[in-house]
Amino acid sequence: DAEITQSPRHKITETGRQVTLACHQTWNHNNMFWYRQDLGHGLRLIHYSYGVQDTNKGEVSDGYSVSRSNTEDLPLTLESAASSQTSVYFCASSESKAGGPDTQYFGPGTRLTVL
Amino acid sequence: GENVGLHLPTLSVQEGDNSIINCAYSNSASDYFIWYKQESGKGPQFIIDIRSNMDKRQGQRVTVLLNKTVKHLSLQIAATQPGDSAVYFCAEKAGSGNTGKLIFGQGTTLQVKP
């Protein structure tokens, strides 16, 4: 069955280190999204991509970057981790068919702790 | 049981009762809406969606109602079960075209009492 996976599921790192969170989907969806979820803030969009080589900033993109070299993967990189980036991170994907639904399907999440 | 928008983020209902979760959306031009369910430790799961050319859509035990006049969306769960305990998010499509981003509400916690 097609799915969306994230790895690692849990990560502890230190302030200042570079961290990369992986997201892989097998639906062949063009659209992929990264969110962070914190208490009191709901889901906030970090970066998104509408296809290979396309990346766009979301509402909370500072300190994060993404790259899209193929359809299946959108890794999220924290260039220099900060304690404020301790959060749960969700990846999502959706198809981009004309007239089609915009339903986003979510991965299981990565819990990141920055010490 | 029923909540009103985001002002009552927790809804507690008795098992077997019907639940109504409400959501006020922001953009009168939004044309697509989704309800997600998020269980503890998991990612949001799609429940049901509705386009703006409809005012009601039914699924299995769930119904979504859309009132465009007052920009209000509701999720009705019939015969609420303990497995329905979760956080429920509404989302509206932002922007035009088929690659629009979603804007998520803050979420409502549904607690089902046995």
CSV table of N, CA and C in Angstrom, one decimal, chain A residues 9 31 35 37 40-43 45 48 50 90 96-104 106-108, chain B residues 31-32 34 36 38 41-46 49 51 89 93 97-102 104-106:
chain,number,residue,atom,x,y,z
A,9,ARG,N,11.7,8.7,14.2
A,9,ARG,CA,10.5,9.0,14.9
A,9,ARG,C,10.8,9.8,16.1
A,31,ASN,N,2.8,17.4,-4.4
A,31,ASN,CA,2.8,18.3,-3.4
A,31,ASN,C,3.3,17.7,-2.1
A,35,TYR,N,5.2,20.6,8.5
A,35,TYR,CA,4.6,21.4,9.6
A,35,TYR,C,5.3,21.1,10.9
A,37,GLN,N,4.2,21.1,15.1
A,37,GLN,CA,3.0,21.2,15.9
A,37,GLN,C,3.5,21.4,17.4
A,40,GLY,N,-0.7,25.0,21.8
A,40,GLY,CA,-1.2,26.3,21.7
A,40,GLY,C,-1.0,27.0,20.3
A,41,HIS,N,-0.4,26.2,19.4
A,41,HIS,CA,-0.2,26.8,18.0
A,41,HIS,C,-0.7,25.9,16.9
A,42,GLY,N,-1.2,24.8,17.2
A,42,GLY,CA,-1.7,23.9,16.2
A,42,GLY,C,-0.6,23.5,15.2
A,43,LEU,N,-1.0,23.4,13.9
A,43,LEU,CA,-0.1,23.0,12.9
A,43,LEU,C,0.4,24.3,12.1
A,45,LEU,N,2.9,25.8,9.1
A,45,LEU,CA,3.6,25.4,7.9
A,45,LEU,C,5.0,25.9,7.8
A,48,TYR,N,7.1,24.1,1.8
A,48,TYR,CA,6.3,23.2,1.0
A,48,TYR,C,6.9,23.2,-0.4
A,50,TYR,N,5.8,22.0,-4.6
A,50,TYR,CA,4.8,21.6,-5.6
A,50,TYR,C,5.4,20.6,-6.6
A,90,PHE,N,5.6,17.2,11.3
A,90,PHE,CA,4.8,16.3,10.5
A,90,PHE,C,5.1,16.7,9.0
A,96,SER,N,-1.9,16.9,-7.1
A,96,SER,CA,-2.2,18.2,-7.7
A,96,SER,C,-2.9,18.0,-9.0
A,97,LYS,N,-4.0,17.3,-9.0
A,97,LYS,CA,-4.8,17.0,-10.2
A,97,LYS,C,-5.9,18.1,-10.3
A,98,ALA,N,-6.0,18.6,-11.5
A,98,ALA,CA,-7.0,19.7,-11.8
A,98,ALA,C,-8.4,19.2,-11.4
A,99,GLY,N,-9.0,20.0,-10.5
A,99,GLY,CA,-10.3,19.7,-10.0
A,99,GLY,C,-10.3,18.6,-9.0
A,100,GLY,N,-9.2,18.1,-8.7
A,100,GLY,CA,-9.1,17.0,-7.7
A,100,GLY,C,-9.1,17.6,-6.3
A,101,PRO,N,-9.1,16.7,-5.3
A,101,PRO,CA,-9.2,17.1,-3.9
A,101,PRO,C,-7.8,17.7,-3.4
A,102,ASP,N,-7.8,18.5,-2.4
A,102,ASP,CA,-6.5,19.0,-1.9
A,102,ASP,C,-6.2,18.3,-0.5
A,103,THR,N,-6.8,17.2,-0.3
A,103,THR,CA,-6.6,16.5,0.9
A,103,THR,C,-5.1,16.2,1.1
A,104,GLN,N,-4.6,16.6,2.3
A,104,GLN,CA,-3.2,16.3,2.6
A,104,GLN,C,-3.2,15.0,3.5
A,106,PHE,N,-0.9,12.7,6.1
A,106,PHE,CA,0.2,13.0,7.0
A,106,PHE,C,1.0,11.8,7.4
A,107,GLY,N,2.3,12.0,7.6
A,107,GLY,CA,3.1,11.0,8.2
A,107,GLY,C,2.9,10.8,9.7
A,108,PRO,N,3.6,9.9,10.3
A,108,PRO,CA,3.4,9.7,11.8
A,108,PRO,C,4.1,10.7,12.7
B,31,ASP,N,-12.8,27.2,-0.8
B,31,ASP,CA,-13.8,26.4,-1.6
B,31,ASP,C,-13.7,24.9,-1.2
B,32,TYR,N,-12.8,24.6,-0.2
B,32,TYR,CA,-12.6,23.2,0.1
B,32,TYR,C,-12.3,23.1,1.6
B,34,ILE,N,-11.8,20.4,5.2
B,34,ILE,CA,-11.5,19.0,5.6
B,34,ILE,C,-11.5,19.0,7.1
B,36,TYR,N,-9.9,16.6,10.1
B,36,TYR,CA,-8.9,15.6,10.5
B,36,TYR,C,-9.1,15.2,11.9
B,38,GLN,N,-6.8,13.5,15.1
B,38,GLN,CA,-5.4,13.2,15.5
B,38,GLN,C,-5.5,12.5,16.9
B,41,GLY,N,0.0,10.8,19.8
B,41,GLY,CA,1.2,10.2,19.3
B,41,GLY,C,1.2,9.9,17.8
B,42,LYS,N,0.1,10.3,17.1
B,42,LYS,CA,0.0,10.0,15.7
B,42,LYS,C,-0.2,11.2,14.8
B,43,GLY,N,-0.1,11.1,13.6
B,43,GLY,CA,-0.3,12.2,12.7
B,43,GLY,C,-1.8,12.4,12.4
B,44,PRO,N,-2.2,13.6,11.9
B,44,PRO,CA,-3.6,13.8,11.6
B,44,PRO,C,-4.1,12.8,10.5
B,45,GLN,N,-5.3,12.3,10.7
B,45,GLN,CA,-5.9,11.4,9.7
B,45,GLN,C,-7.1,12.1,9.1
B,46,PHE,N,-7.3,11.9,7.8
B,46,PHE,CA,-8.4,12.5,7.1
B,46,PHE,C,-9.7,11.8,7.5
B,49,ASP,N,-14.3,15.4,3.9
B,49,ASP,CA,-14.1,16.7,3.3
B,49,ASP,C,-15.4,17.2,2.6
B,51,ARG,N,-16.8,20.3,-0.4
B,51,ARG,CA,-16.6,21.5,-1.2
B,51,ARG,C,-17.6,22.5,-1.0
B,89,PHE,N,-9.3,18.6,14.0
B,89,PHE,CA,-9.0,19.8,13.4
B,89,PHE,C,-9.8,20.0,12.1
B,93,LYS,N,-8.9,25.2,2.6
B,93,LYS,CA,-7.9,25.4,1.5
B,93,LYS,C,-7.7,26.9,1.3
B,97,GLY,N,-6.7,27.4,-7.3
B,97,GLY,CA,-6.0,26.3,-8.0
B,97,GLY,C,-6.0,25.0,-7.2
B,98,ASN,N,-5.4,24.0,-7.7
B,98,ASN,CA,-5.4,22.7,-7.1
B,98,ASN,C,-4.2,22.4,-6.2
B,99,THR,N,-3.4,23.4,-6.0
B,99,THR,CA,-2.2,23.2,-5.1
B,99,THR,C,-2.2,24.1,-3.9
B,100,GLY,N,-3.4,24.5,-3.5
B,100,GLY,CA,-3.6,25.4,-2.4
B,100,GLY,C,-3.1,24.8,-1.1
B,101,LYS,N,-2.5,25.6,-0.3
B,101,LYS,CA,-2.2,25.2,1.1
B,101,LYS,C,-3.4,25.1,1.9
B,102,LEU,N,-3.3,24.4,3.1
B,102,LEU,CA,-4.4,24.3,4.0
B,102,LEU,C,-4.1,25.2,5.2
B,104,PHE,N,-5.1,25.4,9.1
B,104,PHE,CA,-5.7,24.6,10.1
B,104,PHE,C,-6.2,25.4,11.3
B,105,GLY,N,-7.3,24.9,11.9
B,105,GLY,CA,-7.8,25.5,13.1
B,105,GLY,C,-6.9,24.9,14.3
B,106,GLN,N,-7.2,25.5,15.5
B,106,GLN,CA,-6.4,25.1,16.6
B,106,GLN,C,-6.7,23.7,17.1
